[in-house]
Tab-separated table of C-alpha atoms in Angstrom:
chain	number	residue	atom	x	y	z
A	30	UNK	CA	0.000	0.000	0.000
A	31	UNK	CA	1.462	3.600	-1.050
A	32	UNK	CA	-0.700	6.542	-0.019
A	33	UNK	CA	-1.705	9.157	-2.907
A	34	UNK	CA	-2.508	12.933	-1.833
A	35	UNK	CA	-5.906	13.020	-3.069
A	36	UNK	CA	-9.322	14.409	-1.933
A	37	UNK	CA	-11.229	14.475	0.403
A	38	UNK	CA	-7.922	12.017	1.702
A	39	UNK	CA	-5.398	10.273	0.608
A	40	UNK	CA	-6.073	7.107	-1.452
A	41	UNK	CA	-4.170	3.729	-0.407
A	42	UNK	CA	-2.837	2.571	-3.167
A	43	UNK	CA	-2.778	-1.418	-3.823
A	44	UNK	CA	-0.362	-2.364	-6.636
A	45	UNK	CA	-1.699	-5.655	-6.327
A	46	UNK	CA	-5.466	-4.817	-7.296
A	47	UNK	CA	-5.725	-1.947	-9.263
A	48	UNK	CA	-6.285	-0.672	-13.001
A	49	UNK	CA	-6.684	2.160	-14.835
A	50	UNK	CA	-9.630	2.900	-16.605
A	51	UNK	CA	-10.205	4.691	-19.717
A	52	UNK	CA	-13.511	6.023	-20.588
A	53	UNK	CA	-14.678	6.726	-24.401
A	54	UNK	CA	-11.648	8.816	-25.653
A	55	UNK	CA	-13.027	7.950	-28.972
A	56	UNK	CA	-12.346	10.191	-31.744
A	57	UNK	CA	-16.215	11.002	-32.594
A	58	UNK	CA	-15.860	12.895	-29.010
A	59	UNK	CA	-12.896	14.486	-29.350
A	60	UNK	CA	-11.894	15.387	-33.213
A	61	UNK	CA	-12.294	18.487	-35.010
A	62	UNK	CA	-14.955	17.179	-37.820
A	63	UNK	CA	-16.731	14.082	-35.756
A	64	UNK	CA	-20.250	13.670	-34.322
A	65	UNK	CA	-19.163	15.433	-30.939
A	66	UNK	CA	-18.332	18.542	-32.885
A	67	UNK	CA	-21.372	18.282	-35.294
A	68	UNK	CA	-24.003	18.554	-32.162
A	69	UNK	CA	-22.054	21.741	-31.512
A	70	UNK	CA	-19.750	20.680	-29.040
A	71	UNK	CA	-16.168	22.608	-28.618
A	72	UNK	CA	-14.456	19.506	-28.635
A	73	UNK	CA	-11.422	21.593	-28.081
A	74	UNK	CA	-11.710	21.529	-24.063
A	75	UNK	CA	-11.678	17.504	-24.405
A	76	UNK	CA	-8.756	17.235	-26.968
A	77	UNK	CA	-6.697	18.694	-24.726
A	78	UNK	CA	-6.629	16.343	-22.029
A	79	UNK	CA	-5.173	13.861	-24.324
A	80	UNK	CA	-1.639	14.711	-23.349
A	81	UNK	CA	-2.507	13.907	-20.128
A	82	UNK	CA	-4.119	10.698	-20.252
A	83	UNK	CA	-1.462	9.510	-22.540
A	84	UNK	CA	1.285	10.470	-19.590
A	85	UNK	CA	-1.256	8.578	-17.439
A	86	UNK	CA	-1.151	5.226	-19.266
A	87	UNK	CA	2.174	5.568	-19.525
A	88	UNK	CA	2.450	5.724	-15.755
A	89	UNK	CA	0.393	2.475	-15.834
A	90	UNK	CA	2.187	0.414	-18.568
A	91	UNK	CA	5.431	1.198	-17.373
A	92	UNK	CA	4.627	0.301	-13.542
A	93	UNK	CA	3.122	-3.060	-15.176
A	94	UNK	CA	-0.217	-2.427	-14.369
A	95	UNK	CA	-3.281	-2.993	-16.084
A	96	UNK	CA	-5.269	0.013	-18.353
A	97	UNK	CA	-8.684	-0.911	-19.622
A	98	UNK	CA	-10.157	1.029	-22.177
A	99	UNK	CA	-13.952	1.630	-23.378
A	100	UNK	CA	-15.873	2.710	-26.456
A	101	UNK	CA	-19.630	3.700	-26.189
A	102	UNK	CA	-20.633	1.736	-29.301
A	103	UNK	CA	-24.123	-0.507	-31.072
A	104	UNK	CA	-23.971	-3.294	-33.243
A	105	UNK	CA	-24.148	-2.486	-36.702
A	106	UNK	CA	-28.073	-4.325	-36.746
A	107	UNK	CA	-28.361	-1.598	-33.694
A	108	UNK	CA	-29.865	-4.658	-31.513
A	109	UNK	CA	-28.443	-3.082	-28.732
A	110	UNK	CA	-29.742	0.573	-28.665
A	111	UNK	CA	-32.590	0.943	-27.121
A	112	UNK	CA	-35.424	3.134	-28.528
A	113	UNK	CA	-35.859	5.764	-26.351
A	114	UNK	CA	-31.892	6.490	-26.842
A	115	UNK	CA	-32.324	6.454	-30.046
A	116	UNK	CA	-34.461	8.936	-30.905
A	117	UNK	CA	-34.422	11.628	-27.801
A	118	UNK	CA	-34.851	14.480	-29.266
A	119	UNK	CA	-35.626	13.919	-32.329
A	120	UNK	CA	-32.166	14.873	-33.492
A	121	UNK	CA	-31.112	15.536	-37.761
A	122	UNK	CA	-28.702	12.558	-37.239
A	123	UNK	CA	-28.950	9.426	-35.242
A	124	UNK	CA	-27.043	6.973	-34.165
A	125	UNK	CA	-26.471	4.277	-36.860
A	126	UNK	CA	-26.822	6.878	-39.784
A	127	UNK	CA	-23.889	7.865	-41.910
A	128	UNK	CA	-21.899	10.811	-39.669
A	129	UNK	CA	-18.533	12.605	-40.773
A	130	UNK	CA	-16.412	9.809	-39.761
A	131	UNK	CA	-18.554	6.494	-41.169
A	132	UNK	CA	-21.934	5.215	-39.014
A	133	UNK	CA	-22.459	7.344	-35.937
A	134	UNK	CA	-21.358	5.406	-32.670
A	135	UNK	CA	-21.371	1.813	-34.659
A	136	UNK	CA	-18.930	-0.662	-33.429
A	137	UNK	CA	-15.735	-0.845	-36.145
A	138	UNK	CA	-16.065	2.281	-37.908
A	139	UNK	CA	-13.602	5.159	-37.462
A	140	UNK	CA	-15.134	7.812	-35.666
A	141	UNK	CA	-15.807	4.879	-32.868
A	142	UNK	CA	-12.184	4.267	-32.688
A	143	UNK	CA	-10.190	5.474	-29.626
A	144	UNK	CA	-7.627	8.280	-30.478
A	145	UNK	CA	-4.094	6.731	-31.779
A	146	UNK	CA	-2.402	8.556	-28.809
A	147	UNK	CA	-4.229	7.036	-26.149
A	148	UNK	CA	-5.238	4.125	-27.877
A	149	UNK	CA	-4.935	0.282	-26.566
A	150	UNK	CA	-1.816	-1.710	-27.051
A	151	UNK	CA	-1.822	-5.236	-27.389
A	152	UNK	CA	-3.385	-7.666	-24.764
A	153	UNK	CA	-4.989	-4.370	-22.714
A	154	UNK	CA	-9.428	-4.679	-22.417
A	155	UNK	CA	-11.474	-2.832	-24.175
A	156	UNK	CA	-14.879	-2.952	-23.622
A	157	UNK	CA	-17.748	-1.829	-25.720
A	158	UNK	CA	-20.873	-0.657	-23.594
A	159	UNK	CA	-24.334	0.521	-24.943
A	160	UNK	CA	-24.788	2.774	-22.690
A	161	UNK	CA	-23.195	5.766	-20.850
A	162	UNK	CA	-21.866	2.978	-17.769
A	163	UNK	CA	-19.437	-0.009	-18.530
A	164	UNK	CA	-20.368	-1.943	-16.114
A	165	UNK	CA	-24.438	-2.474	-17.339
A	166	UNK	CA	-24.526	-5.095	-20.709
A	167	UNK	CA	-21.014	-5.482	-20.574
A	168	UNK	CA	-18.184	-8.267	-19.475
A	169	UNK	CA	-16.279	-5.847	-17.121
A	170	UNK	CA	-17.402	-6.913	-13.516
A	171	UNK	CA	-16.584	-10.208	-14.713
A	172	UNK	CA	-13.391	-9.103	-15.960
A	173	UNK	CA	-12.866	-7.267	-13.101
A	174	UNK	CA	-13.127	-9.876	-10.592
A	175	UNK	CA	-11.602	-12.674	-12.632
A	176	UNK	CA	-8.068	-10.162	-12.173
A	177	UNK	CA	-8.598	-9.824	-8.623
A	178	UNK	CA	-8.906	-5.901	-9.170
A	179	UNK	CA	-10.694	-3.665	-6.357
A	180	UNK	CA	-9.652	-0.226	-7.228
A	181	UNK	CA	-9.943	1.746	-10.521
A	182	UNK	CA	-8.515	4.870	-11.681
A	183	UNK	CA	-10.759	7.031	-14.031
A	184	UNK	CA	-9.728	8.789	-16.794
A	185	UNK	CA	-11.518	9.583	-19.840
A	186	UNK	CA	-14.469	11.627	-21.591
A	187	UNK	CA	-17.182	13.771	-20.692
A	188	UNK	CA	-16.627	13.671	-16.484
A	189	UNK	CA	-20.512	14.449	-16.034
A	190	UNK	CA	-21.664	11.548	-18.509
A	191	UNK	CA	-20.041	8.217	-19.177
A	192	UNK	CA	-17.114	8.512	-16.534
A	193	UNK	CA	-19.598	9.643	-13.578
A	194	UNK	CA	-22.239	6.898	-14.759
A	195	UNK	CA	-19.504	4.150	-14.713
A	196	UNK	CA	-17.456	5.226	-11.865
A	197	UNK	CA	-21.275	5.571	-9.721
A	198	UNK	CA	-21.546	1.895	-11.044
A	199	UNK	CA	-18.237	0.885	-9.801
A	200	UNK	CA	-18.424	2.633	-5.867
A	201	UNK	CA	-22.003	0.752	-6.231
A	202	UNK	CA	-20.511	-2.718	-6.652
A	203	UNK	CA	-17.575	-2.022	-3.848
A	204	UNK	CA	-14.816	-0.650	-5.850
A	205	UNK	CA	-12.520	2.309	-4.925
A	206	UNK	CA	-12.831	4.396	-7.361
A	207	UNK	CA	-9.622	7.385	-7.769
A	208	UNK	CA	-10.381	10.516	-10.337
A	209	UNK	CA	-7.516	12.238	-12.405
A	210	UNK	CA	-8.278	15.725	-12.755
A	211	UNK	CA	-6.590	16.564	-15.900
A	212	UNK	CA	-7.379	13.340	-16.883
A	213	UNK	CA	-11.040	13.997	-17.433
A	214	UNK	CA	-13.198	16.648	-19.155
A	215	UNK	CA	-16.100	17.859	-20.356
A	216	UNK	CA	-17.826	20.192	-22.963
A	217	UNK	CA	-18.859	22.108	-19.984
A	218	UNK	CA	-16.508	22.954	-17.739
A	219	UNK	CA	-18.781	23.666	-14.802
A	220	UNK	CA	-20.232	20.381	-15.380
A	221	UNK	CA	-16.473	19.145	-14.872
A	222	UNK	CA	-15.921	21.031	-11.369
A	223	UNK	CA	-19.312	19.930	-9.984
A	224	UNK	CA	-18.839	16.342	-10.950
A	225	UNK	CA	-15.586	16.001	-8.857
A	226	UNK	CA	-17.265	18.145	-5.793
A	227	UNK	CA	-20.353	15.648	-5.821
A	228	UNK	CA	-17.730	12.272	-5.653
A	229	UNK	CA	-15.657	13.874	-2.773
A	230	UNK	CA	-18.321	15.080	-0.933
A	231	UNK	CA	-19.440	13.464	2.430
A	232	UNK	CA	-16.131	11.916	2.714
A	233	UNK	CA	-15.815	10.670	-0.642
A	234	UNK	CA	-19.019	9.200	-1.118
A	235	UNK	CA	-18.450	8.063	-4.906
A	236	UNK	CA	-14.802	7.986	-4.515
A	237	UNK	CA	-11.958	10.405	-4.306
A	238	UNK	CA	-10.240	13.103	-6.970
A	239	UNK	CA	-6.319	13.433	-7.166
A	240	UNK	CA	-3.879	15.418	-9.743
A	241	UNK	CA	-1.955	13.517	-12.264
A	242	UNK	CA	1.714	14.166	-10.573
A	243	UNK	CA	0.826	12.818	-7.467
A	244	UNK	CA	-0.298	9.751	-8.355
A	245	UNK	CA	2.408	9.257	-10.987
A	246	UNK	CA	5.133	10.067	-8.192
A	247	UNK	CA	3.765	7.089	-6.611
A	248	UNK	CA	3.417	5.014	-9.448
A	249	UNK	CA	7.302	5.825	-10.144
A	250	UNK	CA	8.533	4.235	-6.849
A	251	UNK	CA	8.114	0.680	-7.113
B	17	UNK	CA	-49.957	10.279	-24.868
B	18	UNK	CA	-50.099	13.187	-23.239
B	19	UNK	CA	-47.354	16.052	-23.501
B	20	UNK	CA	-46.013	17.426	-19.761
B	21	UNK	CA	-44.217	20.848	-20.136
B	22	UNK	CA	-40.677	19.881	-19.616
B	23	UNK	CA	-37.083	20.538	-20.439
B	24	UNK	CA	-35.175	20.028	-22.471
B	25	UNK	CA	-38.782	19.613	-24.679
B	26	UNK	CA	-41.834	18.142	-23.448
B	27	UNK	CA	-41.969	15.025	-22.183
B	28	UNK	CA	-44.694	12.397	-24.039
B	29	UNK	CA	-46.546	10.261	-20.736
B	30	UNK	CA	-47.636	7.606	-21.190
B	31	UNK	CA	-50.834	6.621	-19.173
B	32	UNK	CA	-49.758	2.760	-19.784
B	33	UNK	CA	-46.012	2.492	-19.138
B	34	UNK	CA	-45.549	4.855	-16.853
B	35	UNK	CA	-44.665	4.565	-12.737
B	36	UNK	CA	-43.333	6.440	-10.119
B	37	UNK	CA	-40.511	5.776	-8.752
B	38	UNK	CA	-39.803	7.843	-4.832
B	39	UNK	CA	-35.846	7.224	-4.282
B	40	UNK	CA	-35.201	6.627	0.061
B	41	UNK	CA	-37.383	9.097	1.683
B	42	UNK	CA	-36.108	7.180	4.816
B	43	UNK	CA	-36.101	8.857	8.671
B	44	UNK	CA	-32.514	8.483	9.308
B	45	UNK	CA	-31.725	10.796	5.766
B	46	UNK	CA	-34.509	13.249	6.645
B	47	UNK	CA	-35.513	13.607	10.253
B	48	UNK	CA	-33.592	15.549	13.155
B	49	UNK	CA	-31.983	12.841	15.347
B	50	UNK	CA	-31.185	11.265	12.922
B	51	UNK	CA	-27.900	9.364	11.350
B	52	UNK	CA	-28.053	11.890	7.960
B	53	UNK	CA	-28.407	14.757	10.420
B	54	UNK	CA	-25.737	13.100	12.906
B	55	UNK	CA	-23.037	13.121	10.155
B	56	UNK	CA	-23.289	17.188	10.342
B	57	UNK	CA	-25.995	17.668	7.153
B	58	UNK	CA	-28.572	19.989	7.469
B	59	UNK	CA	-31.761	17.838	6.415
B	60	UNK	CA	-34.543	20.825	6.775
B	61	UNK	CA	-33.169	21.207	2.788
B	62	UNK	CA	-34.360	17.595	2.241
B	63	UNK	CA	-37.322	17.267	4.912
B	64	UNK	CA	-38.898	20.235	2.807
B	65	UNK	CA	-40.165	18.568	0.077
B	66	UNK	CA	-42.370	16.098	1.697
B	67	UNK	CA	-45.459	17.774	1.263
B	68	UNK	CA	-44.556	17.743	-2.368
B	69	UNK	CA	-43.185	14.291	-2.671
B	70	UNK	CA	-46.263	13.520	-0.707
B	71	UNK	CA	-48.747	15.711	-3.659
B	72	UNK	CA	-47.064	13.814	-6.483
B	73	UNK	CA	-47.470	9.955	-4.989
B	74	UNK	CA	-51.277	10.859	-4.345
B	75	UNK	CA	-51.313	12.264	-7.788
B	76	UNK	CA	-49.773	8.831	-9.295
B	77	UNK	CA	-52.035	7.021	-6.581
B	78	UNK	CA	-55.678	9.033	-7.851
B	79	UNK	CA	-54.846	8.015	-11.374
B	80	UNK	CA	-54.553	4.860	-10.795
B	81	UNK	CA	-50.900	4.296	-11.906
B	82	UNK	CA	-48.195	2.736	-9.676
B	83	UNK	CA	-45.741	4.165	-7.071
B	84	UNK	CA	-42.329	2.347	-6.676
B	85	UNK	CA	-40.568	2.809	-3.522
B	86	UNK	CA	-36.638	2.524	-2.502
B	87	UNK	CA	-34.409	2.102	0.651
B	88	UNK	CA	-31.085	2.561	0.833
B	89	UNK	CA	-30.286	-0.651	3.538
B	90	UNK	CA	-28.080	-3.956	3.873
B	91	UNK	CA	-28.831	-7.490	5.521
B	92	UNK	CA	-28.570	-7.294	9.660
B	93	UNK	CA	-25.654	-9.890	8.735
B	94	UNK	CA	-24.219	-7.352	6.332
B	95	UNK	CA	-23.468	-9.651	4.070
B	96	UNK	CA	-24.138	-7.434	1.731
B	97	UNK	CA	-22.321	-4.565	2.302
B	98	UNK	CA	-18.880	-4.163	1.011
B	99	UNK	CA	-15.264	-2.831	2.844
B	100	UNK	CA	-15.548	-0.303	0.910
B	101	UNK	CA	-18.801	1.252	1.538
B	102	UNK	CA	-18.253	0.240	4.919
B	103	UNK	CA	-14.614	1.733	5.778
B	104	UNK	CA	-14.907	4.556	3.402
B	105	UNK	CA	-13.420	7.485	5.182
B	106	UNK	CA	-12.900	6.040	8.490
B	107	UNK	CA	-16.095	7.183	10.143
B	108	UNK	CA	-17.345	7.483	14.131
B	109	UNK	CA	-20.486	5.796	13.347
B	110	UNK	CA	-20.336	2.648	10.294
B	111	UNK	CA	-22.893	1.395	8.414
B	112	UNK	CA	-24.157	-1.543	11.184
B	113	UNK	CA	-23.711	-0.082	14.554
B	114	UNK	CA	-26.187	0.946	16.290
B	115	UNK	CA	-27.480	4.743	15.736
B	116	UNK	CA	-30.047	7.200	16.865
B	117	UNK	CA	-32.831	5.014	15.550
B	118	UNK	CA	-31.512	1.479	15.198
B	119	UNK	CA	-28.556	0.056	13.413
B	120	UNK	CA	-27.852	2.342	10.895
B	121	UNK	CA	-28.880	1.407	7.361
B	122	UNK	CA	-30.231	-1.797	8.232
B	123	UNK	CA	-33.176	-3.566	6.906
B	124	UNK	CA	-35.783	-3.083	9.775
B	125	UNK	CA	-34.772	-0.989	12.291
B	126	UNK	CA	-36.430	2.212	12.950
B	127	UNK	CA	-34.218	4.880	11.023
B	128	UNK	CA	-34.278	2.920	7.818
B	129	UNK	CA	-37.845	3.026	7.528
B	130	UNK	CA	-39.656	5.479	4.879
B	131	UNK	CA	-41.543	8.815	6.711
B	132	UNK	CA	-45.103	8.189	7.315
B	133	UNK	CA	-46.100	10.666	5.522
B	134	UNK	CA	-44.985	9.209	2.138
B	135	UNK	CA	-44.978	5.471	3.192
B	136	UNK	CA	-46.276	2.832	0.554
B	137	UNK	CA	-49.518	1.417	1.176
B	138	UNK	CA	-50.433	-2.252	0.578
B	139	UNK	CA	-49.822	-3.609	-2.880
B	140	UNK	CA	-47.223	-1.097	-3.959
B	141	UNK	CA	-43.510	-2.039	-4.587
B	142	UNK	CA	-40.422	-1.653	-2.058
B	143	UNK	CA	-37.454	-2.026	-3.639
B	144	UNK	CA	-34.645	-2.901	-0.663
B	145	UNK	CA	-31.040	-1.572	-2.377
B	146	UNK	CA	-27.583	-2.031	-1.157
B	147	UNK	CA	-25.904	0.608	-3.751
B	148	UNK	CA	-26.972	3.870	-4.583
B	149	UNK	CA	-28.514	2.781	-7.350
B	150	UNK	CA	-31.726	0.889	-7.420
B	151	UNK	CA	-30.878	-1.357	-10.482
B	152	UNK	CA	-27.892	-2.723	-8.943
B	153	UNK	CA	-28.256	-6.145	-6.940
B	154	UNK	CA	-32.258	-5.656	-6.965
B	155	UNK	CA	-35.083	-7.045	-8.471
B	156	UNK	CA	-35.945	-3.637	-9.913
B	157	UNK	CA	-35.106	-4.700	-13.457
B	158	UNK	CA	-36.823	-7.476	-13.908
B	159	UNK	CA	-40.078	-6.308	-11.786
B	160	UNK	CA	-40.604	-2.762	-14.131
B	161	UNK	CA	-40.412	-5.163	-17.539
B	162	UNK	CA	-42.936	-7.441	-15.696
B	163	UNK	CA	-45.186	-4.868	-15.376
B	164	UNK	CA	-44.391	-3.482	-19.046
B	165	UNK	CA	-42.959	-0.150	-17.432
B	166	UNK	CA	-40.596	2.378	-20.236
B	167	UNK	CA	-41.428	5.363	-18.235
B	168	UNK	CA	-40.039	6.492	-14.436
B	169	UNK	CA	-40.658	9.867	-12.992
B	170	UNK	CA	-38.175	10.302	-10.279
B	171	UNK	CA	-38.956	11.924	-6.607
B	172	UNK	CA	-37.295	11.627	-3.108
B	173	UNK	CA	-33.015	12.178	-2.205
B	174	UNK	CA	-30.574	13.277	-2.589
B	175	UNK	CA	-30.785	14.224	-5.510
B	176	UNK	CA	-27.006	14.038	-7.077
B	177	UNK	CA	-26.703	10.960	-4.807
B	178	UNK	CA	-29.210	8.075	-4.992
B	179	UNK	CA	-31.592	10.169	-7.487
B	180	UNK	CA	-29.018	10.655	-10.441
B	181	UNK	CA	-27.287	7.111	-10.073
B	182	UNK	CA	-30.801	5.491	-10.763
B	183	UNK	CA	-31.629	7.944	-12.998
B	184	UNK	CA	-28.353	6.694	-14.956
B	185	UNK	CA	-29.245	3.640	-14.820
B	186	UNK	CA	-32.540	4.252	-15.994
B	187	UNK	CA	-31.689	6.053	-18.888
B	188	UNK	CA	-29.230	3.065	-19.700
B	189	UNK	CA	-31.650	0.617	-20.096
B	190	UNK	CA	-33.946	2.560	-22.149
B	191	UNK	CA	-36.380	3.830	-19.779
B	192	UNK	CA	-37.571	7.937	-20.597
B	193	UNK	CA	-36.656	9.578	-17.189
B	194	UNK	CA	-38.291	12.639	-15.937
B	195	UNK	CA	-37.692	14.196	-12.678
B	196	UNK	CA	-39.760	16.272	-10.690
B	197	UNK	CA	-37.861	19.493	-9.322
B	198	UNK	CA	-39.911	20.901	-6.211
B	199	UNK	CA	-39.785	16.445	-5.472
B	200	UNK	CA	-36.265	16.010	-4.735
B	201	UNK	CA	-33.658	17.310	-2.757
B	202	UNK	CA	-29.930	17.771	-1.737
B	203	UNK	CA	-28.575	18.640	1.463
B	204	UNK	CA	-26.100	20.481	-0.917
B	205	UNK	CA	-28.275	23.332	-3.373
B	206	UNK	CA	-26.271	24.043	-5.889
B	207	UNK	CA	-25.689	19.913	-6.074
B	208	UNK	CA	-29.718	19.424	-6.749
B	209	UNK	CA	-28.944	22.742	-9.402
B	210	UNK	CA	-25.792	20.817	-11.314
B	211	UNK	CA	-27.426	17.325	-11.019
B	212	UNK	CA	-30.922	19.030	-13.175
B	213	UNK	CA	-28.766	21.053	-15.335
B	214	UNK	CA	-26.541	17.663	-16.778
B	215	UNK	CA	-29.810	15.714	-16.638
B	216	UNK	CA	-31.420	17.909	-19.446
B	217	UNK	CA	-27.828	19.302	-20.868
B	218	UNK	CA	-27.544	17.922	-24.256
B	219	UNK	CA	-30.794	16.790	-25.717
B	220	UNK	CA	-31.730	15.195	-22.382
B	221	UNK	CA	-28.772	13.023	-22.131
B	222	UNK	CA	-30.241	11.281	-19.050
B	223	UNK	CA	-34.005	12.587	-19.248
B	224	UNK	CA	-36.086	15.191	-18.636
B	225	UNK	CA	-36.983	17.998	-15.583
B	226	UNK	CA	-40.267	19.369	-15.145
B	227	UNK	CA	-42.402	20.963	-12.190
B	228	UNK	CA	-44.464	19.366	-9.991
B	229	UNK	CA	-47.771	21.185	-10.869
B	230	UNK	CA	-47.223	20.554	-14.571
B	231	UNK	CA	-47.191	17.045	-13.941
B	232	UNK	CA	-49.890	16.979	-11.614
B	233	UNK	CA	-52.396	18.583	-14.290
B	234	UNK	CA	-51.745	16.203	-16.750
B	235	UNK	CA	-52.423	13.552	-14.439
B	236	UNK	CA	-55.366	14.362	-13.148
B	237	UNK	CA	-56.623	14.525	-16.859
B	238	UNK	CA	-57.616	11.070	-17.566
């Protein structure tokens, strides 16, 4: 066990059980010219974590511990998008329909794919989830628990949506659950800063929040 | 189908697949005395909507359509309940020992139950939940496709905690979400403010808000 300054106090790291996890840095979220970008999203605020979570993988691979990655993704027959998510709103494009980088948010085509900086190397998981959480219609718990792992570090995009929902999933099912701040983002930076007030509040009742070069001091020291 | 005024747009009830669902509107999170007031919150901010909370169930009740209830409890044997829900923070008072109205958060005792005022009556579902989220390690599921439910409208608290974490859920599985403002609370304000604000933000990315009296007239419309 290492301790890691973090909020609202320090996280005890185990070495022994714990993985990274990145959430949907796909590049329909986070390109100049994708879906994100097309519902009017400044996907400039979320590109430019990617530095970041690359250093923070990094920190991970070389330490020898495990990163899991996910994509927010439907089979091409869309089987696994329900109908109310499908057309809330009553938006000009849905998902399934041709977008700016091949069909929007369908498994295999290239907007879906994670960014090449950050993207998975060989024998790393990556998990495709219908919805915004990875843990509901997915393999991770099993994953999960097959490696023995009890505590994940998020990363990932937007902090308010699919990181929140999975990470609220996670501290559900008895997981501690450690935030990077410049890790994460959102289109909305408010939405950002609330989002990490609401998991360290009443003593880190979803989890605690730390800054990437205090955990990667820790990670460093073997 | 009838249209509620709503945000982001209105919201299209339906008389047939629609329930409500009132998140832990349990003593120990709402009265003085007890363990949510014990851990320094202020619950007057959450103990003020149950005249509302308590408008809205009789509204669902009058029409004839059904009222789901949740408590946030574990198993006296706490078999249930994992380290780190338990340990989390290193608290005075755990999850287990014995409170200002019973054990605290366990199936049973005094504090756990729901207020009187709001209580379920005879033939209306309790939904016991060891998580924050009412999906999670529950029958919930499986019980709201039984009954042919797509539609929840969400009451009780707190609203960024137990509230939003269904609500994700929810909106994960395909259900159309709409929360009821004046109906939920947070012993944190500008928590309950954020949690409405990402729950519409986008197209309704996790559902829809509306007010209580909007609702309430077009239930009472058969």
């Amino acid at each position: 066990m290492a301790d890691i300054k973090a909020l609202p106090f320090p996280f005890p790291l185990d070495r022994n059980a714990v993985a990274l996890i990145v959430i949907d840095m796909q590049r329909d979220f986070t390109e100049p010219g994708g879906f994100g970008e097309s519902l009017g999203n400044d996907v400039s605020l979320v590109a430019g974590i990617v530095p970041d979570v690359k250093r923070l993988i990094e920190g991970f691979r070389d330490a020898g511990l495990p990163v899991i990655h996910t994509m927010e993704c439907h089979s091409p027959d869309l089987s696994d998008l329900p109908p109310a998510k499908q057309n809330r709103g009553n938006p000009k494009l849905r998902i399934g329909d041709m977008g700016p980088m091949g069909r929007i948010l369908i498994s295999g085509e290239p907007g879906t794919s994670i960014l090449p900086d950050v993207a998975p190397v060989d024998g790393e998981l990556v998990i495709e989830k219908p919805g915004k959480g990875a843990f509901y219609a997915t393999p991770l718990g099993d994953e999960l628990k097959a490696k023995g792992i009890r505590q994940l570090v998020f990363a990932g995009v937007t902090t308010e949506v699919c990181v929140q929902t999975t990470m609220r999933e996670a501290n559900d099912r008895g997981y501690e659950c450690l935030i990077i701040e410049e890790a994460t983002a959102s289109y909305f930076p408010h939405f950002k800063a609330a989002t990490l007030d609401m998991i360290r509040a009443q003593g880190g009742i979803v989890g605690w929040t730390a800054k990437l070069d205090d955990l990667l001091e820790v990670l460093s020291h073997a």
